[in-house]
PDB file of C-alpha atoms in Angstrom:
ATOM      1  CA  UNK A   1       0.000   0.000   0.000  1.00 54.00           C
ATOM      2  CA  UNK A   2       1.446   3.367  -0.912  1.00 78.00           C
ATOM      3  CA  UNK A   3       2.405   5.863   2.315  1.00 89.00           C
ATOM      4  CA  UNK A   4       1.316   8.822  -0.140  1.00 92.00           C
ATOM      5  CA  UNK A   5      -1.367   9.168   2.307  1.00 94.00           C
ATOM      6  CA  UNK A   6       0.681   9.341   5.923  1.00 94.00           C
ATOM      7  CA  UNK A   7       2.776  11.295   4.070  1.00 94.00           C
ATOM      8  CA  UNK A   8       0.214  13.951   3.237  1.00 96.00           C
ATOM      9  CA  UNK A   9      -1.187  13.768   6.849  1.00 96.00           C
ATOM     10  CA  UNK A  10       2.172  13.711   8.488  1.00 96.00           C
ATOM     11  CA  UNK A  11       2.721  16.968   6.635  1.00 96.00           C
ATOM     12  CA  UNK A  12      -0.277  18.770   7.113  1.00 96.00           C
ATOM     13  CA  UNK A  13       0.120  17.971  11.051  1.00 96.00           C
ATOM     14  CA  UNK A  14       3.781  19.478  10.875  1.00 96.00           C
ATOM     15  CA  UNK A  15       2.967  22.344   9.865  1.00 95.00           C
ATOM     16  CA  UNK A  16       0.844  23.029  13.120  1.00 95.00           C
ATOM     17  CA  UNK A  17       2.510  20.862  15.257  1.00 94.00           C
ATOM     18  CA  UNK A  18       6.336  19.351  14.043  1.00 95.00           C
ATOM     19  CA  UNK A  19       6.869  17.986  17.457  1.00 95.00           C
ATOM     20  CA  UNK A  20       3.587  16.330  18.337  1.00 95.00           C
ATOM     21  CA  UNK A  21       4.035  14.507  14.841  1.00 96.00           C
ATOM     22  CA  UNK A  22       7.328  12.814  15.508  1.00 96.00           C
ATOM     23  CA  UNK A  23       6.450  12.043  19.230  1.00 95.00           C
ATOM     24  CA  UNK A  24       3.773  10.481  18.045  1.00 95.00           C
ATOM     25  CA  UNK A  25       4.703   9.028  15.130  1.00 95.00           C
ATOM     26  CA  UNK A  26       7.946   7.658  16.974  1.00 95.00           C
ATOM     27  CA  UNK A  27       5.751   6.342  20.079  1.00 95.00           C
ATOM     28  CA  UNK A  28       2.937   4.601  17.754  1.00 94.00           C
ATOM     29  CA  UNK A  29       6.180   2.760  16.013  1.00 92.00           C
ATOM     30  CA  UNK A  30       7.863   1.638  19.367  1.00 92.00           C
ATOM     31  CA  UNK A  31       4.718   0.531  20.610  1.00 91.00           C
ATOM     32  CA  UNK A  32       4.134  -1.458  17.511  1.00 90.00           C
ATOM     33  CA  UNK A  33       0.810   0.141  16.275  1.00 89.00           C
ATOM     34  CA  UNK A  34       2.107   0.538  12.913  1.00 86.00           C
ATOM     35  CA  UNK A  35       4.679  -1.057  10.304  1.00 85.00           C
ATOM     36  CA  UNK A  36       5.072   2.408   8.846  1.00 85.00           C
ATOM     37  CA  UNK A  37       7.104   4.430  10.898  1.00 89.00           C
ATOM     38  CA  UNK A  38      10.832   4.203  10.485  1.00 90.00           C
ATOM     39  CA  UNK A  39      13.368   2.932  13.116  1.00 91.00           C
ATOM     40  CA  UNK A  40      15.006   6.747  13.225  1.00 92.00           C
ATOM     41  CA  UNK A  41      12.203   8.516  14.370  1.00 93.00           C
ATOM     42  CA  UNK A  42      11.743   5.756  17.287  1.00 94.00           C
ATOM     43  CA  UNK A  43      14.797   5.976  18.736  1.00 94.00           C
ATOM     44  CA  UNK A  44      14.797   6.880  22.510  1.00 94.00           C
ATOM     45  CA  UNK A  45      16.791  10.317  21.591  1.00 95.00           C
ATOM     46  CA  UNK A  46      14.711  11.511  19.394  1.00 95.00           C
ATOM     47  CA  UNK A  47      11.337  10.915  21.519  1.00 95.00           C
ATOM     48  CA  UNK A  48      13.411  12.744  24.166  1.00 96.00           C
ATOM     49  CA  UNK A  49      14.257  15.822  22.309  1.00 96.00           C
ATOM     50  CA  UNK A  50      11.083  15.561  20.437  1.00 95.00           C
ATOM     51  CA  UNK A  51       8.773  15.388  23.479  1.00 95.00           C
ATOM     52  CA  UNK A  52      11.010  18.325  25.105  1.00 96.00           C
ATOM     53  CA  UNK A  53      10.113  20.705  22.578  1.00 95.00           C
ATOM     54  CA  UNK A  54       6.449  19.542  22.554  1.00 95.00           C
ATOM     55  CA  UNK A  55       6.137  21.079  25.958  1.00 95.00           C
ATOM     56  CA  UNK A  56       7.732  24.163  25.282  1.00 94.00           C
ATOM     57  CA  UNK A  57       5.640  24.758  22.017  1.00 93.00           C
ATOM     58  CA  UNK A  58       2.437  23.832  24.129  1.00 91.00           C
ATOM     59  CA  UNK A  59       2.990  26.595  26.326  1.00 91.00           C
ATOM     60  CA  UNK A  60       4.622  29.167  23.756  1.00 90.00           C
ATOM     61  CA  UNK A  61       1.655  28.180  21.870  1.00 88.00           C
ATOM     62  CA  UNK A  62      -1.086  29.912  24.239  1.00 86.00           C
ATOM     63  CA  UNK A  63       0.732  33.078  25.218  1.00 85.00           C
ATOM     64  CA  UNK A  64      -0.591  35.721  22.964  1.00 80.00           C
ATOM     65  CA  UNK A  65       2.427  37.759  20.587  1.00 81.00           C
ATOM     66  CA  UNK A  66       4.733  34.730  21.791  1.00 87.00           C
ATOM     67  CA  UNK A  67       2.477  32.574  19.452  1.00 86.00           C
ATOM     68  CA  UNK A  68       3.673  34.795  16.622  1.00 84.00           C
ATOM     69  CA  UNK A  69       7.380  34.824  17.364  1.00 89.00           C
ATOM     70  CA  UNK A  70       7.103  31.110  18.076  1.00 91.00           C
ATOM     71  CA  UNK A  71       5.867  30.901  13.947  1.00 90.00           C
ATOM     72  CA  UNK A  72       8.009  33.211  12.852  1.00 90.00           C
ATOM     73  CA  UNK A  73      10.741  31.237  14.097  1.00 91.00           C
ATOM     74  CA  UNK A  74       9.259  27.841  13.012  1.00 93.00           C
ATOM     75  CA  UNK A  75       8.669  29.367   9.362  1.00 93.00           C
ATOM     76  CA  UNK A  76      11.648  26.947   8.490  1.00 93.00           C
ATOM     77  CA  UNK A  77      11.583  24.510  10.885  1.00 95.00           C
ATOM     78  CA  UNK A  78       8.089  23.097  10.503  1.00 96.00           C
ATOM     79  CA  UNK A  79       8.186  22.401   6.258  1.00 96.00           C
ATOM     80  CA  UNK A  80      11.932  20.886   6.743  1.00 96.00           C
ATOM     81  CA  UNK A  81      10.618  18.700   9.047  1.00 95.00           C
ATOM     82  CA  UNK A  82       7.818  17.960   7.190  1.00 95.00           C
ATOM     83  CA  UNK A  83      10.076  17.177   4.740  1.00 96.00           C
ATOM     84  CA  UNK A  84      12.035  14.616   6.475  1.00 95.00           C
ATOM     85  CA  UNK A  85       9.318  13.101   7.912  1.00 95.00           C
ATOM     86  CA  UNK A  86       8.108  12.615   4.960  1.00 94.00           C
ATOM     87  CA  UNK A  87      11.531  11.589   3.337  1.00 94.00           C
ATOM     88  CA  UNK A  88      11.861   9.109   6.216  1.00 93.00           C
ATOM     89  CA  UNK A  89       8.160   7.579   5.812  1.00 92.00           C
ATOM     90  CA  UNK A  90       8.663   6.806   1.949  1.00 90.00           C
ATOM     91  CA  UNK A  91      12.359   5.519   2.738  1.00 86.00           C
ATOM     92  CA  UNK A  92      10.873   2.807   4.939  1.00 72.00           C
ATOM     93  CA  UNK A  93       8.077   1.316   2.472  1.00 69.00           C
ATOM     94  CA  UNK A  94       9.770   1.642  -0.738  1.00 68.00           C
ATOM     95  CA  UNK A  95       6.355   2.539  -2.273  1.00 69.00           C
ATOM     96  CA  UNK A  96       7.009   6.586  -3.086  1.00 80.00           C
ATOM     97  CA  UNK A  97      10.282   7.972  -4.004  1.00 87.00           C
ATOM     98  CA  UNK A  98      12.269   9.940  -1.254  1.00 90.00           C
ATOM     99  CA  UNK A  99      12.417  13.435  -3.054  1.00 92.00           C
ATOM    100  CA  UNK A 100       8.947  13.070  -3.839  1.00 92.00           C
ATOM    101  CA  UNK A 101       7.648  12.233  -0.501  1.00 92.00           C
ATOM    102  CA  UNK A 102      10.015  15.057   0.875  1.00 94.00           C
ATOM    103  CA  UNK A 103       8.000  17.611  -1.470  1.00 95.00           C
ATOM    104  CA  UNK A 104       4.649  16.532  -0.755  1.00 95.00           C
ATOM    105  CA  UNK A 105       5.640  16.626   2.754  1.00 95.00           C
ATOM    106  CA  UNK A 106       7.839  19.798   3.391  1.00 95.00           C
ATOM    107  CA  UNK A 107       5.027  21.764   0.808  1.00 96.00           C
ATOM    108  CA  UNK A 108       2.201  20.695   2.698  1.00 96.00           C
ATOM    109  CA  UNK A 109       3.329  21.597   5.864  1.00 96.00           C
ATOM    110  CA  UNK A 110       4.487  25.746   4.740  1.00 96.00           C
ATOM    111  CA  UNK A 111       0.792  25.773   3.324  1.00 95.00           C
ATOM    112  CA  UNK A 112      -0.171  24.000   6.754  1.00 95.00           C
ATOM    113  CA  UNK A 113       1.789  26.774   8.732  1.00 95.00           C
ATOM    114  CA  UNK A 114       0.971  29.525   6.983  1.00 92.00           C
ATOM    115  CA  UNK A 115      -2.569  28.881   7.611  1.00 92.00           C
ATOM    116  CA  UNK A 116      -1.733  28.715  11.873  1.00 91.00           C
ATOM    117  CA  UNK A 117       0.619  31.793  11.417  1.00 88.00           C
ATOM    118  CA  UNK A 118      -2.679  33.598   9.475  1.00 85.00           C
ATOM    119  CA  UNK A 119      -5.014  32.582  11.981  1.00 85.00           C
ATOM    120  CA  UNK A 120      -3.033  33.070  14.940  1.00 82.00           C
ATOM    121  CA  UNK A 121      -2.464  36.902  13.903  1.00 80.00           C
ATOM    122  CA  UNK A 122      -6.161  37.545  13.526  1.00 77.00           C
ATOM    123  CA  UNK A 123      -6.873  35.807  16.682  1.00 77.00           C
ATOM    124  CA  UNK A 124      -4.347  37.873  18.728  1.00 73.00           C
ATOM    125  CA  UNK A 125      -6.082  40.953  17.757  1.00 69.00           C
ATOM    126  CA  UNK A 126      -8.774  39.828  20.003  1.00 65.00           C
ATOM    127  CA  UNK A 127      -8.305  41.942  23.569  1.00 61.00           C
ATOM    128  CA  UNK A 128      -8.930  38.381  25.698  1.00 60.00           C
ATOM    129  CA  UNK A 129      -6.520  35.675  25.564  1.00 59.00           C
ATOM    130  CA  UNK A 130      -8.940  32.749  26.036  1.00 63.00           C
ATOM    131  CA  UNK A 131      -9.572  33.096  21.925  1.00 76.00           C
ATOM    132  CA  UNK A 132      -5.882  32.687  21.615  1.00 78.00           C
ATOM    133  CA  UNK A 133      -5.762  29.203  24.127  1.00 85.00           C
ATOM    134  CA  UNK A 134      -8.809  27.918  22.938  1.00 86.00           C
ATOM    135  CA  UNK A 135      -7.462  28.084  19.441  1.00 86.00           C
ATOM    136  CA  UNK A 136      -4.459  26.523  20.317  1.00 88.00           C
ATOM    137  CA  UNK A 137      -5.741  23.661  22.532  1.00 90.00           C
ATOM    138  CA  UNK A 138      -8.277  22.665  19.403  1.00 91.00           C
ATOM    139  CA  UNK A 139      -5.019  22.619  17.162  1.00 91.00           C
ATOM    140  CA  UNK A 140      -3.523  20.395  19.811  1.00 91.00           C
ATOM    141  CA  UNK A 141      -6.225  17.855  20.246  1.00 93.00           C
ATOM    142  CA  UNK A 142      -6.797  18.347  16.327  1.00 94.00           C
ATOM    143  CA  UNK A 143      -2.944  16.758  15.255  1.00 95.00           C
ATOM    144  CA  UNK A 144      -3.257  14.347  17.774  1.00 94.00           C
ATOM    145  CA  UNK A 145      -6.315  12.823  16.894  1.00 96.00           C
ATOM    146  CA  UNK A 146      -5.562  12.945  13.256  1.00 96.00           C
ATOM    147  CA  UNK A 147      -2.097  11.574  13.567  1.00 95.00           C
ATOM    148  CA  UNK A 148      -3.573   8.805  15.971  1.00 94.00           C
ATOM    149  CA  UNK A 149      -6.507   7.931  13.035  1.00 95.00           C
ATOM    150  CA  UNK A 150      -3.845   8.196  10.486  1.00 94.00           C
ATOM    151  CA  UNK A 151      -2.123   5.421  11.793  1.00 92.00           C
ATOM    152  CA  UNK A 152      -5.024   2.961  11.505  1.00 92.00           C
ATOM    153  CA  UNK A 153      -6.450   4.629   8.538  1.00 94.00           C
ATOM    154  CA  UNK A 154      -4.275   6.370   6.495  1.00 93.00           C
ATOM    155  CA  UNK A 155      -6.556   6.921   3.319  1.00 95.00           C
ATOM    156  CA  UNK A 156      -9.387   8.207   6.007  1.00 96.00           C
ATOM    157  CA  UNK A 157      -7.134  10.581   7.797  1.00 95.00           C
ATOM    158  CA  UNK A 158      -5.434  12.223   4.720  1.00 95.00           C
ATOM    159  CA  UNK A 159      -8.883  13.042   3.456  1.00 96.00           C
ATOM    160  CA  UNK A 160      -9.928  14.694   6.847  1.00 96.00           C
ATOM    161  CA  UNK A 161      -6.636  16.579   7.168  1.00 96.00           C
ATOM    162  CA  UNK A 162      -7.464  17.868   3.282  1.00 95.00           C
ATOM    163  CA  UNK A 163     -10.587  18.885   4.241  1.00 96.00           C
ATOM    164  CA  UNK A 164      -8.771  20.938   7.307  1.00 94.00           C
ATOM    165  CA  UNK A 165      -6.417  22.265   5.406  1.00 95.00           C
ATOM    166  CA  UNK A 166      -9.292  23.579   2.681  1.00 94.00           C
ATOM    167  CA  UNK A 167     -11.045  24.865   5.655  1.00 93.00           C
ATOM    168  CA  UNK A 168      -8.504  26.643   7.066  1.00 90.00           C
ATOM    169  CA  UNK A 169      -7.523  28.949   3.806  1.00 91.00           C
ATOM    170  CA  UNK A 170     -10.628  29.614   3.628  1.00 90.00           C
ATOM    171  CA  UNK A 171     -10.998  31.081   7.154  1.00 87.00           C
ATOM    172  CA  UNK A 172      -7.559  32.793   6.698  1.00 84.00           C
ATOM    173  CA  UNK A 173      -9.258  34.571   3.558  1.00 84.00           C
ATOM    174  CA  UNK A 174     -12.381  35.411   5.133  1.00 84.00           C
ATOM    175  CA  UNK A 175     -10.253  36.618   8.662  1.00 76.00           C
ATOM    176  CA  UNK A 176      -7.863  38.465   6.569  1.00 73.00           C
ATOM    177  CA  UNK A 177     -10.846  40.812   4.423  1.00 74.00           C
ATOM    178  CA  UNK A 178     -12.722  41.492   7.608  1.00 69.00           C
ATOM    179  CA  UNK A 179      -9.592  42.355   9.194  1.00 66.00           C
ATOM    180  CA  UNK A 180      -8.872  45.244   6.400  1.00 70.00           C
ATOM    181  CA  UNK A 181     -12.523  46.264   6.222  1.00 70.00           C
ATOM    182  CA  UNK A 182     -11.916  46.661   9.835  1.00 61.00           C
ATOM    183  CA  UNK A 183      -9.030  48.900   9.317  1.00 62.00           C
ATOM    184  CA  UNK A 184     -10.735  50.950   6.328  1.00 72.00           C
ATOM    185  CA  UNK A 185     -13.318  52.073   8.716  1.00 68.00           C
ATOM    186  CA  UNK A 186     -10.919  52.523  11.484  1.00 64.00           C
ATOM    187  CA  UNK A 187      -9.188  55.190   9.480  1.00 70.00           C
ATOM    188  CA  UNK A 188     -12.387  56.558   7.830  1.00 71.00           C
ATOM    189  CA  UNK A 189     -13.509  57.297  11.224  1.00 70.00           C
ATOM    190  CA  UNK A 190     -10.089  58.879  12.760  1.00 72.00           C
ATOM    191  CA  UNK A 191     -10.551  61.052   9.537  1.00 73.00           C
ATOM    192  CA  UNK A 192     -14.074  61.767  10.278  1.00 73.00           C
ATOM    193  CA  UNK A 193     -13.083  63.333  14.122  1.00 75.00           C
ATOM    194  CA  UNK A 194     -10.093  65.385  12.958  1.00 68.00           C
ATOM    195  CA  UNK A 195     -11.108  69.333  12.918  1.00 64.00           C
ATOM    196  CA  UNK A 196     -12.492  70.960  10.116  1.00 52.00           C
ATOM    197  CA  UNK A 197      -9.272  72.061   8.143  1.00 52.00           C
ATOM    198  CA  UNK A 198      -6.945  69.828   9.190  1.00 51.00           C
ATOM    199  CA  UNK A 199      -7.847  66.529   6.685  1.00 50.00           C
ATOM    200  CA  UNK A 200      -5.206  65.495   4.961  1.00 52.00           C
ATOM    201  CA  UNK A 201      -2.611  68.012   6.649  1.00 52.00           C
ATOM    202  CA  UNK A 202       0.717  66.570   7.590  1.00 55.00           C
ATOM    203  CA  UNK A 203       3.290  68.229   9.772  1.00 55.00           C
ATOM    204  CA  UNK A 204       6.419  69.526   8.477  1.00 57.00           C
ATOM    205  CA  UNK A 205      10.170  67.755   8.664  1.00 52.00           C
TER     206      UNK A 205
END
């Protein structure tokens, strides 16, 4: 059976969550859920270091303005290691070439991110932070539950992570035009309370 499909999920879950995918990934393979998952991503190390950085991300993850620094940073890290994940998946069936699998992979998770980065920036204009955790925990719970179906079901779970991933551009466009409609009439109505003979005056120097 071709891994096309764990592939696909794998990346689509990196790009939220790199960690949580290799942790469990790695743990499903040690435990012997699934023949899929390569012997490098269940050694003890990498669980270690992978489960490390889990933590930290889950708490970066629901501090509002941190979120944002925490993507910027992971702009990089979260398609490469969708990549290799990826890479790493097809090396260990022999069903999908390596560069390909690395593409689909490391491509789906930057579309994957960029849709978290969006949504995160629109949420964080909210003045409560409770958006900004419940957002996050619902990302959380949403990679591990795919992940978890994608090991007993790949075909399943790569349709349901498509369908996410569909979803979420969407709600990035529709966040992102209410967001400058927002800021049109912002500025209309700054305009609107400035004193009669002043519109459109700028200060010298």
């Amino acid at each position: 059976m071709s891994v096309l499909p764990l592939v696909f999920t794998s990346g689509w879950a990196s790009g939220i969550n790199a960690y949580a995918v290799i942790l469990l990934l790695g743990v499903s393979g040690a435990a012997g859920l699934s023949d899929e998952v390569p012997e490098a991503l269940q050694r003890t190390d990498v669980l270690v270091v992978a489960g490390v950085l889990f933590l930290c991300e889950v708490v970066a993850d629901k501090i509002p303005y941190v979120d944002s620094v925490w993507d910027a940073v992971h702009t990089v890290v979260r398609p490469l290691s969708g990549a290799v994940v990826a890479a790493l998946l097809a090396g260990g069936s022999g069903s999908l070439p390596e560069l390909a699998a690395a593409a689909v992979g490391g491509s789906t998770a930057l579309v994957s991110h960029l849709v978290k980065a969006g949504t995160r920036m629109a949420v964080n204009t909210s003045p409560e932070p409770f958006s900004n955790i419940g957002v996050s925990v619902a990302e959380d719970l949403g990679v591990a539950a795919v992940i978890v179906f994608a090991v007993f079901h790949p075909v399943a779970a790569a349709v349901v992570a498509g369908a996410l991933l569909l979803a979420g551009i969407a709600v990035v466009a529709l966040l992102a035009s209410r967001i400058r409609r927002f800021l049109r009439r912002r500025a209309r109505r700054r305009e609107a309370r400035r004193p009669a003979g002043t519109a459109g005056y700028r200060p010298p120097g």
